[in-house]
Amino acid sequence: MPDIRPLVLSGGSGTRLWPLSTSGLPKQFADLLGERSLFERTLERLAAALPPVIVAGASHAHLVEEACNRAGVRPHLVILEPAGRNTAPACVAGALSADPGDVLVILPSDHLIADTESFRATVDEAARHAEQGSIVVFGITPDRAETGFGYIR
């Protein structure tokens, strides 16, 4: 099994779920479900993998640090963006910081995945394909084009 390096994306302006989410406390850090934030759950989801690379906005550095401490996770690297640049540049920045032999699993930090065991099994299977040179994408089947979120056909 290849080494799996989680690349956790934690950007966002906190506008889509206002007033529960704000620019100072985007939804991935807010206590929406009780106990642990979505960000903490994301860190815990692949706890057996290599330490994660985290890409976040500079203004959220303290939130990242606090959440990592609560989750008991010591990141490989935290990349702080001075301004939001969207998903692709965050992925590139994280990928360039990983070791060339790592298989990256890119994880948005604001998703809720209830069946963690099934998710881990799926990541393990995808990692075997990635080790052979494939690119594997997880997602839902789109029913329309959505410029706000995009989709892969």
Backbone as a printed PyTorch tensor [residue, N CA C, xyz], in Angstrom:
tensor([[[  0.8460,  -1.1810,   0.0000],
         [  0.0000,   0.0000,   0.0000],
         [  0.8910,   1.2440,   0.0000]],

        [[  0.6060,   2.1820,  -0.8760],
         [  1.4140,   3.4040,  -0.9170],
         [  1.1340,   4.2800,   0.3010]],

        [[  2.0740,   5.1700,   0.5660],
         [  1.8330,   6.1570,   1.6100],
         [  0.7600,   7.1240,   1.1210]],

        [[ -0.2210,   7.3800,   1.9690],
         [ -1.3140,   8.2970,   1.6250],
         [ -1.1130,   9.5830,   2.4050]],

        [[ -1.0320,  10.6830,   1.6790],
         [ -0.8590,  12.0020,   2.2930],
         [ -2.1630,  12.7830,   2.1390]],

        [[ -2.9060,  12.9990,   3.2170],
         [ -4.0960,  13.8480,   3.1110],
         [ -3.6910,  15.2910,   2.8210]],

        [[ -4.3870,  15.9020,   1.9060],
         [ -4.2310,  17.3210,   1.5870],
         [ -5.5740,  17.9630,   1.9210]],

        [[ -5.6330,  18.6370,   3.0360],
         [ -6.8800,  19.1800,   3.5610],
         [ -7.0280,  20.6310,   3.1150]],

        [[ -8.1100,  20.8880,   2.3840],
         [ -8.3920,  22.2370,   1.8920],
         [ -9.3430,  22.9210,   2.8570]],

        [[ -8.9310,  24.0510,   3.3740],
         [ -9.7230,  24.7220,   4.3890],
         [ -9.8680,  26.2060,   4.0970]],

        [[-10.2650,  26.4960,   2.8910],
         [-10.5090,  27.8900,   2.5330],
         [-11.9680,  28.2280,   2.7630]],

        [[-12.3650,  29.3270,   2.2580],
         [-13.7630,  29.7170,   2.3590],
         [-13.9260,  31.0400,   3.0670]],

        [[-14.9690,  31.7250,   2.6490],
         [-15.2030,  33.0700,   3.1790],
         [-16.2940,  33.1070,   4.2310]],

        [[-16.9590,  31.9880,   4.4720],
         [-17.9720,  31.9490,   5.5090],
         [-19.2720,  32.6360,   5.1350]],

        [[-19.5740,  32.7370,   3.8340],
         [-20.7730,  33.4630,   3.4150],
         [-21.9600,  32.5630,   3.0740]],

        [[-21.7410,  31.3160,   2.7350],
         [-22.8420,  30.4680,   2.2470],
         [-23.7740,  29.9810,   3.3440]],

        [[-23.3090,  29.9250,   4.5590],
         [-24.1310,  29.3980,   5.6440],
         [-24.3250,  30.4420,   6.7530]],

        [[-24.2430,  31.7190,   6.3660],
         [-24.4520,  32.7920,   7.3230],
         [-25.8540,  32.6750,   7.9030]],

        [[-26.0860,  32.8980,   9.1690],
         [-25.2110,  33.4750,  10.1790],
         [-24.4390,  32.4320,  10.9970]],

        [[-24.6230,  31.1360,  10.7000],
         [-23.8770,  30.1190,  11.4350],
         [-22.4010,  30.1380,  11.0830]],

        [[-22.1110,  30.5930,   9.8720],
         [-20.7530,  30.6500,   9.3690],
         [-20.4510,  32.1030,   9.0150]],

        [[-19.2770,  32.5780,   9.4210],
         [-18.8920,  33.9650,   9.1500],
         [-17.4600,  33.9950,   8.6350]],

        [[-16.9980,  35.1490,   8.2190],
         [-15.6220,  35.2500,   7.7300],
         [-14.6160,  34.9040,   8.8220]],

        [[-14.9490,  35.1710,  10.0650],
         [-14.0560,  34.8380,  11.1680],
         [-14.1820,  33.4010,  11.6400]],

        [[-15.2780,  32.7340,  11.2690],
         [-15.5100,  31.3500,  11.6710],
         [-16.2630,  30.6240,  10.5560]],

        [[-15.5560,  30.2230,   9.4770],
         [-16.2060,  29.5070,   8.3880],
         [-16.7780,  28.1710,   8.8710]],

        [[-17.7170,  27.6300,   8.1000],
         [-18.4830,  26.4560,   8.5400],
         [-17.6280,  25.2680,   8.9480]],

        [[-16.4570,  25.0750,   8.3360],
         [-15.6470,  23.9140,   8.7070],
         [-15.1270,  23.9880,  10.1380]],

        [[-15.0880,  25.1760,  10.7250],
         [-14.6220,  25.3410,  12.0950],
         [-15.7580,  25.5510,  13.0880]],

        [[-16.9530,  25.8410,  12.5940],
         [-18.0940,  26.1130,  13.4650],
         [-18.6190,  24.8130,  14.0770]],

        [[-19.2300,  24.9230,  15.2280],
         [-19.8230,  23.7720,  15.9070],
         [-21.2360,  23.5830,  15.3600]],

        [[-21.3310,  22.9480,  14.2070],
         [-22.6270,  22.7500,  13.5560],
         [-23.3180,  21.4720,  14.0100]],

        [[-22.5440,  20.4580,  14.3730],
         [-23.1000,  19.1450,  14.6800],
         [-22.8540,  18.7140,  16.1200]],

        [[-22.2040,  19.5500,  16.8900],
         [-21.8630,  19.1900,  18.2570],
         [-20.5870,  18.3710,  18.2990]],

        [[-19.9280,  18.3840,  19.4090],
         [-18.7040,  17.6240,  19.6800],
         [-17.5010,  18.0930,  18.8770]],

        [[-17.4570,  17.7840,  17.5710],
         [-16.2800,  18.0910,  16.7560],
         [-16.7020,  18.8520,  15.5040]],

        [[-15.8510,  19.7680,  15.0800],
         [-16.1400,  20.5190,  13.8540],
         [-15.9360,  19.6160,  12.6360]],

        [[-16.4180,  20.0590,  11.4960],
         [-16.2040,  19.3220,  10.2470],
         [-14.7120,  19.2260,   9.9420]],

        [[-13.9560,  20.2670,  10.2580],
         [-12.5090,  20.2550,  10.0480],
         [-11.8630,  19.1510,  10.8840]],

        [[-12.2260,  19.0640,  12.1560],
         [-11.6700,  18.0170,  13.0220],
         [-12.0420,  16.6300,  12.5170]],

        [[-13.2820,  16.4640,  12.0870],
         [-13.7190,  15.1670,  11.5470],
         [-12.9240,  14.8010,  10.2970]],

        [[-12.5940,  15.8000,   9.4840],
         [-11.7880,  15.5520,   8.2920],
         [-10.4020,  15.0590,   8.6860]],

        [[ -9.7980,  15.6940,   9.6780],
         [ -8.4750,  15.2630,  10.1510],
         [ -8.5210,  13.8300,  10.6850]],

        [[ -9.5530,  13.5050,  11.4040],
         [ -9.6780,  12.1860,  12.0230],
         [ -9.9880,  11.0880,  11.0060]],

        [[-10.5950,  11.4610,   9.8900],
         [-11.0500,  10.4950,   8.8950],
         [ -9.9060,   9.6290,   8.3610]],

        [[ -8.7420,  10.2160,   8.1810],
         [ -7.5850,   9.4720,   7.6710],
         [ -6.4390,   9.5100,   8.6720]],

        [[ -6.7770,   9.2740,   9.9260],
         [ -5.7780,   9.3570,  10.9950],
         [ -4.6350,   8.3660,  10.8110]],

        [[ -4.8770,   7.2430,  10.1250],
         [ -3.8260,   6.2370,   9.9420],
         [ -2.8840,   6.5850,   8.7940]],

        [[ -3.2030,   7.6180,   8.0380],
         [ -2.3650,   8.0240,   6.9110],
         [ -1.1910,   8.8600,   7.4210]],

        [[ -0.3720,   9.3130,   6.4800],
         [  0.7110,  10.2370,   6.8050],
         [  0.1320,  11.5320,   7.3720]],

        [[  0.9060,  12.3080,   8.1170],
         [  0.4080,  13.5980,   8.6060],
         [ -0.0380,  14.4760,   7.4270]],

        [[ -1.1210,  15.2190,   7.6150],
         [ -1.6930,  15.9700,   6.4980],
         [ -0.9410,  17.2560,   6.1590]],

        [[ -1.1220,  17.6680,   4.9190],
         [ -0.7960,  19.0220,   4.4860],
         [ -2.1170,  19.7720,   4.5400]],

        [[ -2.1160,  20.9380,   5.1350],
         [ -3.3360,  21.7390,   5.2630],
         [ -3.1190,  23.0530,   4.5410]],

        [[ -4.0750,  23.4220,   3.6950],
         [ -4.0450,  24.7170,   3.0220],
         [ -5.2360,  25.5130,   3.5470]],

        [[ -4.9540,  26.6720,   4.1320],
         [ -5.9950,  27.4890,   4.7430],
         [ -5.6800,  28.9580,   4.5490]],

        [[ -6.6680,  29.7760,   4.7740],
         [ -6.4580,  31.2140,   4.7380],
         [ -5.6430,  31.6630,   5.9370]],

        [[ -4.7880,  32.6320,   5.7340],
         [ -3.9270,  33.1230,   6.8100],
         [ -4.7340,  33.6140,   8.0090]],

        [[ -5.8960,  34.1750,   7.7520],
         [ -6.7100,  34.6900,   8.8610],
         [ -7.3130,  33.5750,   9.7170]],

        [[ -7.2090,  32.3370,   9.2520],
         [ -7.7550,  31.2040,  10.0060],
         [ -6.6710,  30.3400,  10.6430]],

        [[ -5.4430,  30.8400,  10.6700],
         [ -4.3280,  30.0530,  11.2120],
         [ -4.5980,  29.5990,  12.6400]],

        [[ -5.1260,  30.4790,  13.4610],
         [ -5.4040,  30.1020,  14.8530],
         [ -6.4830,  29.0320,  14.9490]],

        [[ -7.4700,  29.0680,  14.0490],
         [ -8.5290,  28.0390,  14.0420],
         [ -7.9600,  26.6850,  13.6390]],

        [[ -7.0600,  26.6780,  12.6570],
         [ -6.4040,  25.4400,  12.2250],
         [ -5.5950,  24.8600,  13.3840]],

        [[ -4.8140,  25.7040,  14.0310],
         [ -3.9790,  25.2330,  15.1380],
         [ -4.8310,  24.6550,  16.2750]],

        [[ -5.8790,  25.3630,  16.6570],
         [ -6.7530,  24.8920,  17.7330],
         [ -7.4120,  23.5590,  17.3770]],

        [[ -7.9090,  23.4460,  16.1500],
         [ -8.5850,  22.2160,  15.7280],
         [ -7.6090,  21.0400,  15.6560]],

        [[ -6.4110,  21.2900,  15.1590],
         [ -5.4030,  20.2260,  15.1110],
         [ -5.0650,  19.7510,  16.5250]],

        [[ -4.9340,  20.6740,  17.4490],
         [ -4.6480,  20.3080,  18.8390],
         [ -5.7810,  19.4710,  19.4270]],

        [[ -7.0340,  19.8880,  19.1890],
         [ -8.1690,  19.1230,  19.7130],
         [ -8.2370,  17.7300,  19.1010]],

        [[ -7.8890,  17.6120,  17.8170],
         [ -7.9520,  16.3180,  17.1280],
         [ -6.7070,  15.4700,  17.3900]],

        [[ -5.6960,  16.0630,  18.0170],
         [ -4.4620,  15.3260,  18.2780],
         [ -3.6670,  15.0450,  17.0150]],

        [[ -3.7260,  15.9710,  16.0650],
         [ -3.0500,  15.8060,  14.7760],
         [ -1.9350,  16.8340,  14.6600]],

        [[ -0.7700,  16.3560,  14.2810],
         [  0.3570,  17.2520,  14.0200],
         [  0.5720,  17.2680,  12.5000]],

        [[  0.2260,  18.3570,  11.8380],
         [  0.3290,  18.4090,  10.3790],
         [  1.7680,  18.2860,   9.8760]],

        [[  1.9010,  17.7570,   8.6760],
         [  3.1870,  17.7320,   7.9800],
         [  3.5790,  19.1740,   7.6420]],

        [[  2.5720,  19.9460,   7.1970],
         [  2.7960,  21.3280,   6.7880],
         [  1.4540,  22.0510,   6.7690]],

        [[  1.4580,  23.3090,   7.1550],
         [  0.2880,  24.1700,   7.0110],
         [  0.6900,  25.2970,   6.0770]],

        [[ -0.0140,  25.4040,   4.9730],
         [  0.2290,  26.4600,   3.9910],
         [ -0.8620,  27.5070,   4.1860]],

        [[ -0.4590,  28.7300,   4.4570],
         [ -1.4200,  29.8020,   4.7010],
         [ -1.4620,  30.7440,   3.5030]],

        [[ -2.6190,  30.8330,   2.9060],
         [ -2.8100,  31.7190,   1.7590],
         [ -3.0860,  33.1380,   2.2560]],

        [[ -2.4060,  34.1300,   1.6960],
         [ -2.6870,  35.5060,   2.1000],
         [ -4.0660,  35.9670,   1.6310]],

        [[ -4.5630,  35.3540,   0.5600],
         [ -5.8940,  35.6440,   0.0260],
         [ -6.3850,  34.3840,  -0.6660]],

        [[ -7.7050,  34.1680,  -0.6490],
         [ -8.2790,  32.9950,  -1.2820],
         [ -7.9960,  32.9570,  -2.7690]],

        [[ -7.5750,  31.8150,  -3.2600],
         [ -7.2500,  31.6590,  -4.6760],
         [ -8.0170,  30.5140,  -5.3300]],

        [[ -8.9710,  29.9440,  -4.6200],
         [ -9.7980,  28.8420,  -5.1220],
         [ -9.0800,  27.4980,  -5.0240]],

        [[ -9.7670,  26.4680,  -5.4860],
         [ -9.3430,  25.0930,  -5.2400],
         [ -8.0730,  24.6910,  -5.9880]],

        [[ -8.0080,  24.9520,  -7.2740],
         [ -6.8700,  24.4690,  -8.0620],
         [ -5.5240,  24.9820,  -7.5440]],

        [[ -5.3600,  26.2750,  -7.2940],
         [ -4.0670,  26.7260,  -6.7580],
         [ -3.7540,  26.1180,  -5.3850]],

        [[ -4.7710,  25.9150,  -4.5490],
         [ -4.5410,  25.2930,  -3.2410],
         [ -4.0590,  23.8590,  -3.4140]],

        [[ -4.6500,  23.1460,  -4.3600],
         [ -4.2200,  21.7710,  -4.6360],
         [ -2.7830,  21.7300,  -5.1500]],

        [[ -2.4380,  22.6310,  -6.0310],
         [ -1.0800,  22.6800,  -6.5770],
         [ -0.0770,  23.0030,  -5.4670]],

        [[ -0.3890,  23.9850,  -4.6380],
         [  0.5210,  24.3470,  -3.5480],
         [  0.7380,  23.1610,  -2.6170]],

        [[ -0.3320,  22.4640,  -2.2880],
         [ -0.2060,  21.2940,  -1.4210],
         [  0.5510,  20.1620,  -2.0780]],

        [[  0.2750,  19.9220,  -3.3470],
         [  0.9430,  18.8310,  -4.0720],
         [  2.4410,  19.0880,  -4.1890]],

        [[  2.8120,  20.3360,  -4.4160],
         [  4.2410,  20.6570,  -4.5410],
         [  4.9960,  20.4840,  -3.2250]],

        [[  4.2740,  20.4890,  -2.1170],
         [  4.9220,  20.3500,  -0.8140],
         [  5.0350,  18.8940,  -0.3580]],

        [[  4.3340,  17.9930,  -1.0360],
         [  4.3410,  16.5790,  -0.6460],
         [  5.5470,  15.8720,  -1.2520]],

        [[  5.8620,  14.7300,  -0.6900],
         [  6.9440,  13.9200,  -1.2450],
         [  6.4740,  13.2970,  -2.5560]],

        [[  7.3570,  13.1630,  -3.5510],
         [  6.9560,  12.6420,  -4.8540],
         [  6.3310,  11.2430,  -4.8050]],

        [[  6.6830,  10.4310,  -3.8320],
         [  6.1270,   9.0880,  -3.7340],
         [  4.7860,   8.9960,  -3.0270]],

        [[  4.3280,  10.1080,  -2.4460],
         [  3.0480,  10.1110,  -1.7300],
         [  1.8810,  10.0420,  -2.7040]],

        [[  0.8480,   9.3370,  -2.2940],
         [ -0.4370,   9.3950,  -2.9880],
         [ -1.2640,  10.4290,  -2.2370]],

        [[ -1.6850,  11.4660,  -2.9290],
         [ -2.4570,  12.5270,  -2.2920],
         [ -3.9390,  12.1990,  -2.3020]],

        [[ -4.5690,  12.4230,  -1.1750],
         [ -6.0210,  12.3790,  -1.0770],
         [ -6.4320,  13.7940,  -0.7130]],

        [[ -7.0770,  14.4620,  -1.6510],
         [ -7.4560,  15.8570,  -1.4540],
         [ -8.8430,  15.8890,  -0.8270]],

        [[ -8.9170,  16.5170,   0.3460],
         [-10.1340,  16.4930,   1.1410],
         [-10.6210,  17.9000,   1.4610]],

        [[-11.7880,  18.2720,   0.9790],
         [-12.3750,  19.5130,   1.4880],
         [-12.6560,  19.3240,   2.9770]],

        [[-12.4980,  20.3630,   3.7570],
         [-12.6480,  20.2160,   5.2070],
         [-14.0520,  20.5300,   5.6950]],

        [[-14.9830,  20.7400,   4.7810],
         [-16.3370,  21.0810,   5.2080],
         [-17.3710,  20.0260,   4.7960]],

        [[-16.9130,  18.8000,   4.5420],
         [-17.8300,  17.7210,   4.1710],
         [-18.1150,  16.8370,   5.3710]],

        [[-19.3310,  16.3180,   5.4120],
         [-19.6980,  15.3440,   6.4360],
         [-19.7710,  13.9810,   5.7680]],

        [[-18.9690,  13.0520,   6.2390],
         [-18.9830,  11.6810,   5.7340],
         [-19.2690,  10.7920,   6.9340]],

        [[-20.4670,  10.2520,   6.9760],
         [-20.9060,   9.5000,   8.1510],
         [-20.2720,   8.1140,   8.2320]],

        [[-20.1160,   7.4420,   7.1030],
         [-19.5900,   6.0770,   7.0910],
         [-18.0800,   6.1140,   6.8760]],

        [[-17.3510,   6.3510,   7.9490],
         [-15.8970,   6.5070,   7.8770],
         [-15.2140,   5.2310,   7.4100]],

        [[-15.6770,   4.0780,   7.8600],
         [-15.0390,   2.8150,   7.4650],
         [-15.1630,   2.5840,   5.9640]],

        [[-16.3230,   2.8360,   5.4090],
         [-16.5110,   2.6840,   3.9660],
         [-15.6410,   3.6830,   3.2090]],

        [[-15.5630,   4.9070,   3.7190],
         [-14.7150,   5.9220,   3.0980],
         [-13.2610,   5.4640,   3.0780]],

        [[-12.7690,   4.9660,   4.2150],
         [-11.3740,   4.5190,   4.2880],
         [-11.1130,   3.3670,   3.3300]],

        [[-12.0480,   2.4310,   3.2400],
         [-11.8780,   1.3090,   2.3200],
         [-11.8330,   1.8030,   0.8720]],

        [[-12.6480,   2.7710,   0.5630],
         [-12.6720,   3.3320,  -0.7900],
         [-11.3660,   4.0710,  -1.0910]],

        [[-10.8520,   4.8010,  -0.1100],
         [ -9.5670,   5.5010,  -0.2890],
         [ -8.4480,   4.4880,  -0.4910]],

        [[ -8.4600,   3.3940,   0.2790],
         [ -7.4360,   2.3630,   0.1060],
         [ -7.4750,   1.7840,  -1.3040]],

        [[ -8.6700,   1.5030,  -1.8000],
         [ -8.8000,   0.9670,  -3.1640],
         [ -8.3310,   1.9980,  -4.1940]],

        [[ -8.7220,   3.2430,  -4.0080],
         [ -8.3050,   4.3010,  -4.9330],
         [ -6.7910,   4.4790,  -4.9070]],

        [[ -6.1830,   4.3390,  -3.7320],
         [ -4.7250,   4.5010,  -3.6040],
         [ -3.9940,   3.4360,  -4.4130]],

        [[ -4.5430,   2.2440,  -4.4710],
         [ -3.9180,   1.1910,  -5.2880],
         [ -3.9220,   1.5820,  -6.7640]],

        [[ -5.0040,   2.1880,  -7.2150],
         [ -5.0720,   2.6550,  -8.6090],
         [ -4.1170,   3.8320,  -8.8280]],

        [[ -4.0880,   4.7410,  -7.8650],
         [ -3.2110,   5.9100,  -7.9890],
         [ -1.7450,   5.4980,  -8.0270]],

        [[ -1.4070,   4.4790,  -7.2740],
         [ -0.0230,   4.0030,  -7.2610],
         [  0.4040,   3.5140,  -8.6570]],

        [[ -0.5670,   3.0940,  -9.4490],
         [ -0.2970,   2.6380, -10.8170],
         [ -0.3660,   3.7890, -11.8240]],

        [[ -0.5480,   5.0280, -11.3410],
         [ -0.5280,   6.1860, -12.2300],
         [ -1.8900,   6.7730, -12.5560]],

        [[ -2.9490,   6.2260, -11.9990],
         [ -4.2870,   6.7490, -12.2810],
         [ -4.6010,   7.9540, -11.4060]],

        [[ -5.5150,   8.7520, -11.8950],
         [ -6.1020,   9.8250, -11.0960],
         [ -7.5050,   9.3670, -10.7480]],

        [[ -7.8440,   9.3830,  -9.4780],
         [ -9.1390,   8.9050,  -9.0110],
         [ -9.8880,  10.0840,  -8.4130]],

        [[-11.1580,  10.2340,  -8.7830],
         [-11.9750,  11.3320,  -8.2840],
         [-13.2070,  10.7530,  -7.5970]],

        [[-13.4710,  11.1970,  -6.3860],
         [-14.6950,  10.8350,  -5.6760],
         [-15.6910,  11.9640,  -5.8480]],

        [[-16.9440,  11.6230,  -5.8980],
         [-17.9610,  12.6610,  -5.9740],
         [-19.3250,  12.0540,  -6.1660]],

        [[-20.2860,  12.9070,  -6.3630],
         [-21.6400,  12.4600,  -6.6360],
         [-21.9080,  12.6450,  -8.1220]],

        [[-22.8540,  11.9220,  -8.6390],
         [-23.2220,  12.0510, -10.0410],
         [-23.9430,  13.3770, -10.2350]],

        [[-23.4200,  14.2400, -11.1140],
         [-24.0610,  15.5440, -11.3040],
         [-25.3620,  15.4070, -12.0900]],

        [[-26.2950,  16.3080, -11.8300],
         [-27.5250,  16.3300, -12.6160],
         [-27.6380,  17.6120, -13.4380]],

        [[-26.6340,  18.5030, -13.2700],
         [-26.6150,  19.7500, -14.0390],
         [-25.2540,  20.4180, -13.8690]],

        [[-24.9620,  21.3210, -14.7690],
         [-23.7550,  22.1300, -14.6150],
         [-24.0090,  23.1410, -13.5020]],

        [[-23.0100,  23.3830, -12.6990],
         [-23.1370,  24.3310, -11.5940],
         [-21.8510,  25.1290, -11.5150]],

        [[-21.9060,  26.3630, -11.9520],
         [-20.6870,  27.1750, -11.9830],
         [-20.1520,  27.4680, -10.5870]],

        [[-20.9860,  27.4370,  -9.5710],
         [-20.5290,  27.6970,  -8.2140],
         [-19.7480,  26.5450,  -7.6280]],

        [[-19.9780,  25.3260,  -8.1140],
         [-19.3240,  24.1630,  -7.5580],
         [-18.5840,  23.3420,  -8.6000]],

        [[-18.9850,  23.4230,  -9.8490],
         [-18.3450,  22.6570, -10.9020],
         [-18.7280,  21.1990, -10.8510]],

        [[-18.3350,  20.4690, -11.8770],
         [-18.5480,  19.0320, -11.8940],
         [-17.6420,  18.4190, -12.9330]],

        [[-17.4280,  17.1210, -12.8080],
         [-16.6070,  16.3680, -13.7560],
         [-17.5330,  15.4290, -14.5010]],

        [[-17.4240,  15.4640, -15.8050],
         [-18.2640,  14.5910, -16.6230],
         [-17.4650,  13.4050, -17.0640]]])
